[in-house]
């Protein structure tokens, strides 16, 4: 569930956005560990598409475990590390800009195209510190997660979780879960945390 403080802050954010003609909506909010685990396992087992940096489908039968894990991590978080599990992070679209019958896909193209005006407004708000404590996390030049300008993190609550996050707790949760590629994950846990988790924490 999304934390109530995150939701309250989002409501205030929406009120402000409406004055500029936008209607922000949470396209994806809370996602449980189990849901993330299902997505992970479906990608490893080939039941769900695995994409490369450019968004093209990868033939996973040609990949080593290391390559497969690295590729999945471009678009999907390792269970236990998704910020959507925290109840503090949301993927936001502007429904005022959605044409009839259009399904938002949350792609970089959309943030220049159909949601371009919303993102431009958001850029300005974040830059001048008027984004109501929401900030973007997955930006170009940081870490290995593909950029996600639509992904907003509610700093006051996310910060608390970041401060309490440890590799030991994560390893324990993963060992207890029925997760595919576990040996590869544990052997590279520090690398994963450095490139996909800790680098996005507030400095
Ligand atoms: Zn997201």
PDB file of C-alpha atoms and ligand atoms in Angstrom:
ATOM      1  CA  UNK A   1       0.000   0.000   0.000  1.00  0.00           C
ATOM      2  CA  UNK A   2       1.154   3.557  -0.604  1.00  0.00           C
ATOM      3  CA  UNK A   3       2.056   5.359   2.595  1.00  0.00           C
ATOM      4  CA  UNK A   4      -0.572   7.910   3.628  1.00  0.00           C
ATOM      5  CA  UNK A   5       2.031  10.684   3.723  1.00  0.00           C
ATOM      6  CA  UNK A   6       2.981   9.905   0.134  1.00  0.00           C
ATOM      7  CA  UNK A   7      -0.675  10.024  -0.899  1.00  0.00           C
ATOM      8  CA  UNK A   8      -1.327  13.270   0.965  1.00  0.00           C
ATOM      9  CA  UNK A   9       1.673  14.886  -0.681  1.00  0.00           C
ATOM     10  CA  UNK A  10       0.495  13.623  -4.059  1.00  0.00           C
ATOM     11  CA  UNK A  11      -2.954  15.174  -3.529  1.00  0.00           C
ATOM     12  CA  UNK A  12      -1.356  18.559  -2.870  1.00  0.00           C
ATOM     13  CA  UNK A  13       0.871  18.037  -5.921  1.00  0.00           C
ATOM     14  CA  UNK A  14      -2.272  17.329  -8.007  1.00  0.00           C
ATOM     15  CA  UNK A  15      -4.070  20.446  -6.773  1.00  0.00           C
ATOM     16  CA  UNK A  16      -1.137  22.545  -7.934  1.00  0.00           C
ATOM     17  CA  UNK A  17      -0.817  20.699 -11.243  1.00  0.00           C
ATOM     18  CA  UNK A  18      -4.524  21.215 -11.992  1.00  0.00           C
ATOM     19  CA  UNK A  19      -4.015  24.962 -11.951  1.00  0.00           C
ATOM     20  CA  UNK A  20      -1.718  24.472 -14.927  1.00  0.00           C
ATOM     21  CA  UNK A  21      -4.179  22.226 -16.751  1.00  0.00           C
ATOM     22  CA  UNK A  22      -2.615  18.873 -15.822  1.00  0.00           C
ATOM     23  CA  UNK A  23      -4.364  15.937 -14.231  1.00  0.00           C
ATOM     24  CA  UNK A  24      -1.706  13.693 -12.755  1.00  0.00           C
ATOM     25  CA  UNK A  25      -2.638  10.105 -12.048  1.00  0.00           C
ATOM     26  CA  UNK A  26      -0.665   7.331 -10.377  1.00  0.00           C
ATOM     27  CA  UNK A  27      -0.214   4.744 -13.106  1.00  0.00           C
ATOM     28  CA  UNK A  28       1.762   2.439 -10.847  1.00  0.00           C
ATOM     29  CA  UNK A  29       2.183   2.854  -7.101  1.00  0.00           C
ATOM     30  CA  UNK A  30       2.755   0.163  -4.543  1.00  0.00           C
ATOM     31  CA  UNK A  31       4.049  -3.203  -5.781  1.00  0.00           C
ATOM     32  CA  UNK A  32       4.656  -6.028  -3.309  1.00  0.00           C
ATOM     33  CA  UNK A  33       7.796  -8.133  -2.989  1.00  0.00           C
ATOM     34  CA  UNK A  34       5.776 -11.139  -4.192  1.00  0.00           C
ATOM     35  CA  UNK A  35       4.566  -9.288  -7.279  1.00  0.00           C
ATOM     36  CA  UNK A  36       8.139  -8.241  -8.087  1.00  0.00           C
ATOM     37  CA  UNK A  37       9.249 -11.833  -7.487  1.00  0.00           C
ATOM     38  CA  UNK A  38       6.665 -13.101  -9.959  1.00  0.00           C
ATOM     39  CA  UNK A  39       7.819 -10.603 -12.611  1.00  0.00           C
ATOM     40  CA  UNK A  40      11.461 -11.576 -11.984  1.00  0.00           C
ATOM     41  CA  UNK A  41      10.832 -15.313 -12.205  1.00  0.00           C
ATOM     42  CA  UNK A  42       8.700 -14.937 -15.336  1.00  0.00           C
ATOM     43  CA  UNK A  43      11.510 -13.028 -17.013  1.00  0.00           C
ATOM     44  CA  UNK A  44      14.167 -15.563 -16.018  1.00  0.00           C
ATOM     45  CA  UNK A  45      12.014 -18.467 -17.195  1.00  0.00           C
ATOM     46  CA  UNK A  46      11.084 -16.787 -20.482  1.00  0.00           C
ATOM     47  CA  UNK A  47       7.373 -16.364 -19.725  1.00  0.00           C
ATOM     48  CA  UNK A  48       7.737 -12.606 -19.932  1.00  0.00           C
ATOM     49  CA  UNK A  49       9.727 -10.569 -22.454  1.00  0.00           C
ATOM     50  CA  UNK A  50      13.241  -9.440 -21.548  1.00  0.00           C
ATOM     51  CA  UNK A  51      14.334  -6.193 -23.219  1.00  0.00           C
ATOM     52  CA  UNK A  52      17.734  -4.689 -23.963  1.00  0.00           C
ATOM     53  CA  UNK A  53      18.766  -1.042 -23.460  1.00  0.00           C
ATOM     54  CA  UNK A  54      16.979  -0.032 -26.632  1.00  0.00           C
ATOM     55  CA  UNK A  55      13.775  -1.805 -25.664  1.00  0.00           C
ATOM     56  CA  UNK A  56      14.235  -4.672 -28.170  1.00  0.00           C
ATOM     57  CA  UNK A  57      13.316  -8.213 -27.150  1.00  0.00           C
ATOM     58  CA  UNK A  58      16.323 -10.363 -26.227  1.00  0.00           C
ATOM     59  CA  UNK A  59      16.731 -14.058 -27.003  1.00  0.00           C
ATOM     60  CA  UNK A  60      17.535 -15.186 -23.466  1.00  0.00           C
ATOM     61  CA  UNK A  61      18.605 -18.705 -24.459  1.00  0.00           C
ATOM     62  CA  UNK A  62      21.860 -17.188 -25.748  1.00  0.00           C
ATOM     63  CA  UNK A  63      22.708 -15.472 -22.474  1.00  0.00           C
ATOM     64  CA  UNK A  64      24.778 -16.654 -19.526  1.00  0.00           C
ATOM     65  CA  UNK A  65      23.205 -16.327 -16.066  1.00  0.00           C
ATOM     66  CA  UNK A  66      25.242 -13.185 -15.468  1.00  0.00           C
ATOM     67  CA  UNK A  67      24.163 -11.618 -18.768  1.00  0.00           C
ATOM     68  CA  UNK A  68      20.537 -12.570 -18.203  1.00  0.00           C
ATOM     69  CA  UNK A  69      20.519 -11.092 -14.705  1.00  0.00           C
ATOM     70  CA  UNK A  70      22.192  -7.898 -15.897  1.00  0.00           C
ATOM     71  CA  UNK A  71      19.714  -7.505 -18.764  1.00  0.00           C
ATOM     72  CA  UNK A  72      16.621  -8.080 -16.606  1.00  0.00           C
ATOM     73  CA  UNK A  73      17.924  -5.505 -14.138  1.00  0.00           C
ATOM     74  CA  UNK A  74      17.840  -2.812 -16.843  1.00  0.00           C
ATOM     75  CA  UNK A  75      14.043  -2.669 -16.631  1.00  0.00           C
ATOM     76  CA  UNK A  76      13.047  -4.707 -13.580  1.00  0.00           C
ATOM     77  CA  UNK A  77      14.238  -4.348 -10.031  1.00  0.00           C
ATOM     78  CA  UNK A  78      15.497  -7.280  -8.071  1.00  0.00           C
ATOM     79  CA  UNK A  79      12.716  -8.223  -5.602  1.00  0.00           C
ATOM     80  CA  UNK A  80      13.413  -6.489  -2.314  1.00  0.00           C
ATOM     81  CA  UNK A  81      15.040  -3.516  -4.058  1.00  0.00           C
ATOM     82  CA  UNK A  82      12.145  -2.032  -5.997  1.00  0.00           C
ATOM     83  CA  UNK A  83      11.314   1.412  -4.689  1.00  0.00           C
ATOM     84  CA  UNK A  84       7.692   0.574  -5.488  1.00  0.00           C
ATOM     85  CA  UNK A  85       7.787  -1.866  -2.551  1.00  0.00           C
ATOM     86  CA  UNK A  86       8.355   1.049  -0.201  1.00  0.00           C
ATOM     87  CA  UNK A  87       5.004   2.822  -0.627  1.00  0.00           C
ATOM     88  CA  UNK A  88       6.911   6.036  -1.270  1.00  0.00           C
ATOM     89  CA  UNK A  89       7.423   5.932  -5.030  1.00  0.00           C
ATOM     90  CA  UNK A  90       4.952   6.367  -7.866  1.00  0.00           C
ATOM     91  CA  UNK A  91       4.836   6.340 -11.656  1.00  0.00           C
ATOM     92  CA  UNK A  92       2.826   9.332 -12.797  1.00  0.00           C
ATOM     93  CA  UNK A  93       1.071  10.222 -16.036  1.00  0.00           C
ATOM     94  CA  UNK A  94      -0.999  13.239 -17.051  1.00  0.00           C
ATOM     95  CA  UNK A  95      -4.502  12.009 -17.885  1.00  0.00           C
ATOM     96  CA  UNK A  96      -5.441  15.434 -19.278  1.00  0.00           C
ATOM     97  CA  UNK A  97      -3.078  14.708 -22.191  1.00  0.00           C
ATOM     98  CA  UNK A  98      -4.210  11.151 -22.900  1.00  0.00           C
ATOM     99  CA  UNK A  99      -6.102  10.921 -26.182  1.00  0.00           C
ATOM    100  CA  UNK A 100      -9.286   8.831 -26.293  1.00  0.00           C
ATOM    101  CA  UNK A 101      -8.469   5.123 -26.315  1.00  0.00           C
ATOM    102  CA  UNK A 102      -4.749   5.640 -25.676  1.00  0.00           C
ATOM    103  CA  UNK A 103      -3.033   3.322 -23.181  1.00  0.00           C
ATOM    104  CA  UNK A 104      -0.040   4.890 -21.459  1.00  0.00           C
ATOM    105  CA  UNK A 105       3.038   2.674 -21.707  1.00  0.00           C
ATOM    106  CA  UNK A 106       5.532   4.615 -19.591  1.00  0.00           C
ATOM    107  CA  UNK A 107       8.217   4.936 -22.241  1.00  0.00           C
ATOM    108  CA  UNK A 108      10.877   7.668 -22.629  1.00  0.00           C
ATOM    109  CA  UNK A 109       9.211   8.656 -25.916  1.00  0.00           C
ATOM    110  CA  UNK A 110       5.978   9.494 -24.097  1.00  0.00           C
ATOM    111  CA  UNK A 111       7.744  11.907 -21.790  1.00  0.00           C
ATOM    112  CA  UNK A 112       8.790  13.970 -24.810  1.00  0.00           C
ATOM    113  CA  UNK A 113       5.600  13.295 -26.766  1.00  0.00           C
ATOM    114  CA  UNK A 114       2.149  12.922 -25.275  1.00  0.00           C
ATOM    115  CA  UNK A 115       3.304  13.847 -21.734  1.00  0.00           C
ATOM    116  CA  UNK A 116       5.914  16.364 -22.896  1.00  0.00           C
ATOM    117  CA  UNK A 117       4.180  19.439 -21.475  1.00  0.00           C
ATOM    118  CA  UNK A 118       3.657  17.760 -18.100  1.00  0.00           C
ATOM    119  CA  UNK A 119       7.303  16.727 -17.882  1.00  0.00           C
ATOM    120  CA  UNK A 120       8.500  20.171 -18.870  1.00  0.00           C
ATOM    121  CA  UNK A 121       6.380  21.657 -16.079  1.00  0.00           C
ATOM    122  CA  UNK A 122       7.702  19.012 -13.683  1.00  0.00           C
ATOM    123  CA  UNK A 123      11.321  19.775 -14.704  1.00  0.00           C
ATOM    124  CA  UNK A 124      10.792  23.388 -13.721  1.00  0.00           C
ATOM    125  CA  UNK A 125       9.084  22.533 -10.427  1.00  0.00           C
ATOM    126  CA  UNK A 126      11.839  20.124  -9.412  1.00  0.00           C
ATOM    127  CA  UNK A 127      14.568  22.534 -10.448  1.00  0.00           C
ATOM    128  CA  UNK A 128      13.197  25.370  -8.345  1.00  0.00           C
ATOM    129  CA  UNK A 129      12.357  23.120  -5.386  1.00  0.00           C
ATOM    130  CA  UNK A 130       8.587  23.390  -5.810  1.00  0.00           C
ATOM    131  CA  UNK A 131       7.829  19.745  -6.423  1.00  0.00           C
ATOM    132  CA  UNK A 132       6.363  19.119  -2.950  1.00  0.00           C
ATOM    133  CA  UNK A 133       9.233  16.869  -1.898  1.00  0.00           C
ATOM    134  CA  UNK A 134       8.828  14.610  -4.915  1.00  0.00           C
ATOM    135  CA  UNK A 135      11.954  14.060  -6.954  1.00  0.00           C
ATOM    136  CA  UNK A 136      12.967  12.012  -9.936  1.00  0.00           C
ATOM    137  CA  UNK A 137      15.246   9.075  -9.215  1.00  0.00           C
ATOM    138  CA  UNK A 138      16.070   7.206 -12.420  1.00  0.00           C
ATOM    139  CA  UNK A 139      17.912   9.843 -14.394  1.00  0.00           C
ATOM    140  CA  UNK A 140      20.474   9.551 -17.186  1.00  0.00           C
ATOM    141  CA  UNK A 141      24.060   9.317 -16.000  1.00  0.00           C
ATOM    142  CA  UNK A 142      23.242   7.650 -12.670  1.00  0.00           C
ATOM    143  CA  UNK A 143      23.349   3.872 -12.128  1.00  0.00           C
ATOM    144  CA  UNK A 144      22.239   1.266 -14.619  1.00  0.00           C
ATOM    145  CA  UNK A 145      18.463   1.467 -14.469  1.00  0.00           C
ATOM    146  CA  UNK A 146      17.009   2.911 -17.657  1.00  0.00           C
ATOM    147  CA  UNK A 147      15.809   6.476 -17.222  1.00  0.00           C
ATOM    148  CA  UNK A 148      12.258   6.820 -15.951  1.00  0.00           C
ATOM    149  CA  UNK A 149      11.246  10.481 -15.790  1.00  0.00           C
ATOM    150  CA  UNK A 150       7.727   9.451 -14.747  1.00  0.00           C
ATOM    151  CA  UNK A 151       9.000   7.761 -11.588  1.00  0.00           C
ATOM    152  CA  UNK A 152       8.704  10.090  -8.592  1.00  0.00           C
ATOM    153  CA  UNK A 153       9.959   9.418  -5.100  1.00  0.00           C
ATOM    154  CA  UNK A 154       8.522  11.087  -2.015  1.00  0.00           C
ATOM    155  CA  UNK A 155      11.781  12.107  -0.348  1.00  0.00           C
ATOM    156  CA  UNK A 156      10.794  12.433   3.339  1.00  0.00           C
ATOM    157  CA  UNK A 157       9.461   8.863   3.510  1.00  0.00           C
ATOM    158  CA  UNK A 158      11.824   7.224   1.006  1.00  0.00           C
ATOM    159  CA  UNK A 159      14.792   8.693   2.876  1.00  0.00           C
ATOM    160  CA  UNK A 160      13.822   6.821   6.040  1.00  0.00           C
ATOM    161  CA  UNK A 161      13.772   3.530   4.171  1.00  0.00           C
ATOM    162  CA  UNK A 162      17.069   4.291   2.429  1.00  0.00           C
ATOM    163  CA  UNK A 163      18.744   4.868   5.783  1.00  0.00           C
ATOM    164  CA  UNK A 164      17.584   1.486   7.101  1.00  0.00           C
ATOM    165  CA  UNK A 165      18.319  -0.527   3.967  1.00  0.00           C
ATOM    166  CA  UNK A 166      21.037  -3.178   4.398  1.00  0.00           C
ATOM    167  CA  UNK A 167      22.532  -5.834   2.150  1.00  0.00           C
ATOM    168  CA  UNK A 168      22.220  -8.393   4.957  1.00  0.00           C
ATOM    169  CA  UNK A 169      18.458  -7.980   5.282  1.00  0.00           C
ATOM    170  CA  UNK A 170      18.049  -8.169   1.542  1.00  0.00           C
ATOM    171  CA  UNK A 171      20.149 -11.344   1.250  1.00  0.00           C
ATOM    172  CA  UNK A 172      18.066 -12.928   3.985  1.00  0.00           C
ATOM    173  CA  UNK A 173      14.791 -12.106   2.220  1.00  0.00           C
ATOM    174  CA  UNK A 174      16.100 -13.452  -1.086  1.00  0.00           C
ATOM    175  CA  UNK A 175      17.306 -16.714   0.457  1.00  0.00           C
ATOM    176  CA  UNK A 176      13.847 -17.232   1.946  1.00  0.00           C
ATOM    177  CA  UNK A 177      12.119 -16.572  -1.403  1.00  0.00           C
ATOM    178  CA  UNK A 178      11.672 -18.945  -4.293  1.00  0.00           C
ATOM    179  CA  UNK A 179      13.715 -16.797  -6.639  1.00  0.00           C
ATOM    180  CA  UNK A 180      15.365 -17.926  -9.855  1.00  0.00           C
ATOM    181  CA  UNK A 181      19.076 -17.125 -10.443  1.00  0.00           C
ATOM    182  CA  UNK A 182      19.656 -16.995  -6.663  1.00  0.00           C
ATOM    183  CA  UNK A 183      23.335 -18.139  -6.772  1.00  0.00           C
ATOM    184  CA  UNK A 184      24.141 -15.529  -9.457  1.00  0.00           C
ATOM    185  CA  UNK A 185      22.300 -12.843  -7.481  1.00  0.00           C
ATOM    186  CA  UNK A 186      24.061 -13.597  -4.191  1.00  0.00           C
ATOM    187  CA  UNK A 187      27.477 -13.813  -5.860  1.00  0.00           C
ATOM    188  CA  UNK A 188      26.949 -10.327  -7.309  1.00  0.00           C
ATOM    189  CA  UNK A 189      24.844  -8.699  -4.631  1.00  0.00           C
ATOM    190  CA  UNK A 190      27.312  -5.900  -3.932  1.00  0.00           C
ATOM    191  CA  UNK A 191      27.514  -5.087  -7.642  1.00  0.00           C
ATOM    192  CA  UNK A 192      23.707  -5.026  -7.896  1.00  0.00           C
ATOM    193  CA  UNK A 193      23.353  -2.781  -4.879  1.00  0.00           C
ATOM    194  CA  UNK A 194      26.012  -0.368  -6.092  1.00  0.00           C
ATOM    195  CA  UNK A 195      24.664  -0.058  -9.630  1.00  0.00           C
ATOM    196  CA  UNK A 196      20.928  -0.420  -9.101  1.00  0.00           C
ATOM    197  CA  UNK A 197      20.076   0.613  -5.576  1.00  0.00           C
ATOM    198  CA  UNK A 198      22.507   2.672  -3.507  1.00  0.00           C
ATOM    199  CA  UNK A 199      23.434   5.041  -6.338  1.00  0.00           C
ATOM    200  CA  UNK A 200      19.830   6.320  -6.342  1.00  0.00           C
ATOM    201  CA  UNK A 201      19.756   7.063  -2.642  1.00  0.00           C
ATOM    202  CA  UNK A 202      19.659  10.698  -1.583  1.00  0.00           C
ATOM    203  CA  UNK A 203      23.192  11.869  -0.884  1.00  0.00           C
TER     204      UNK A 203
HETATM  205 ZN1  LIG B   1       8.525   3.359 -11.257  1.00  0.00          ZN
END
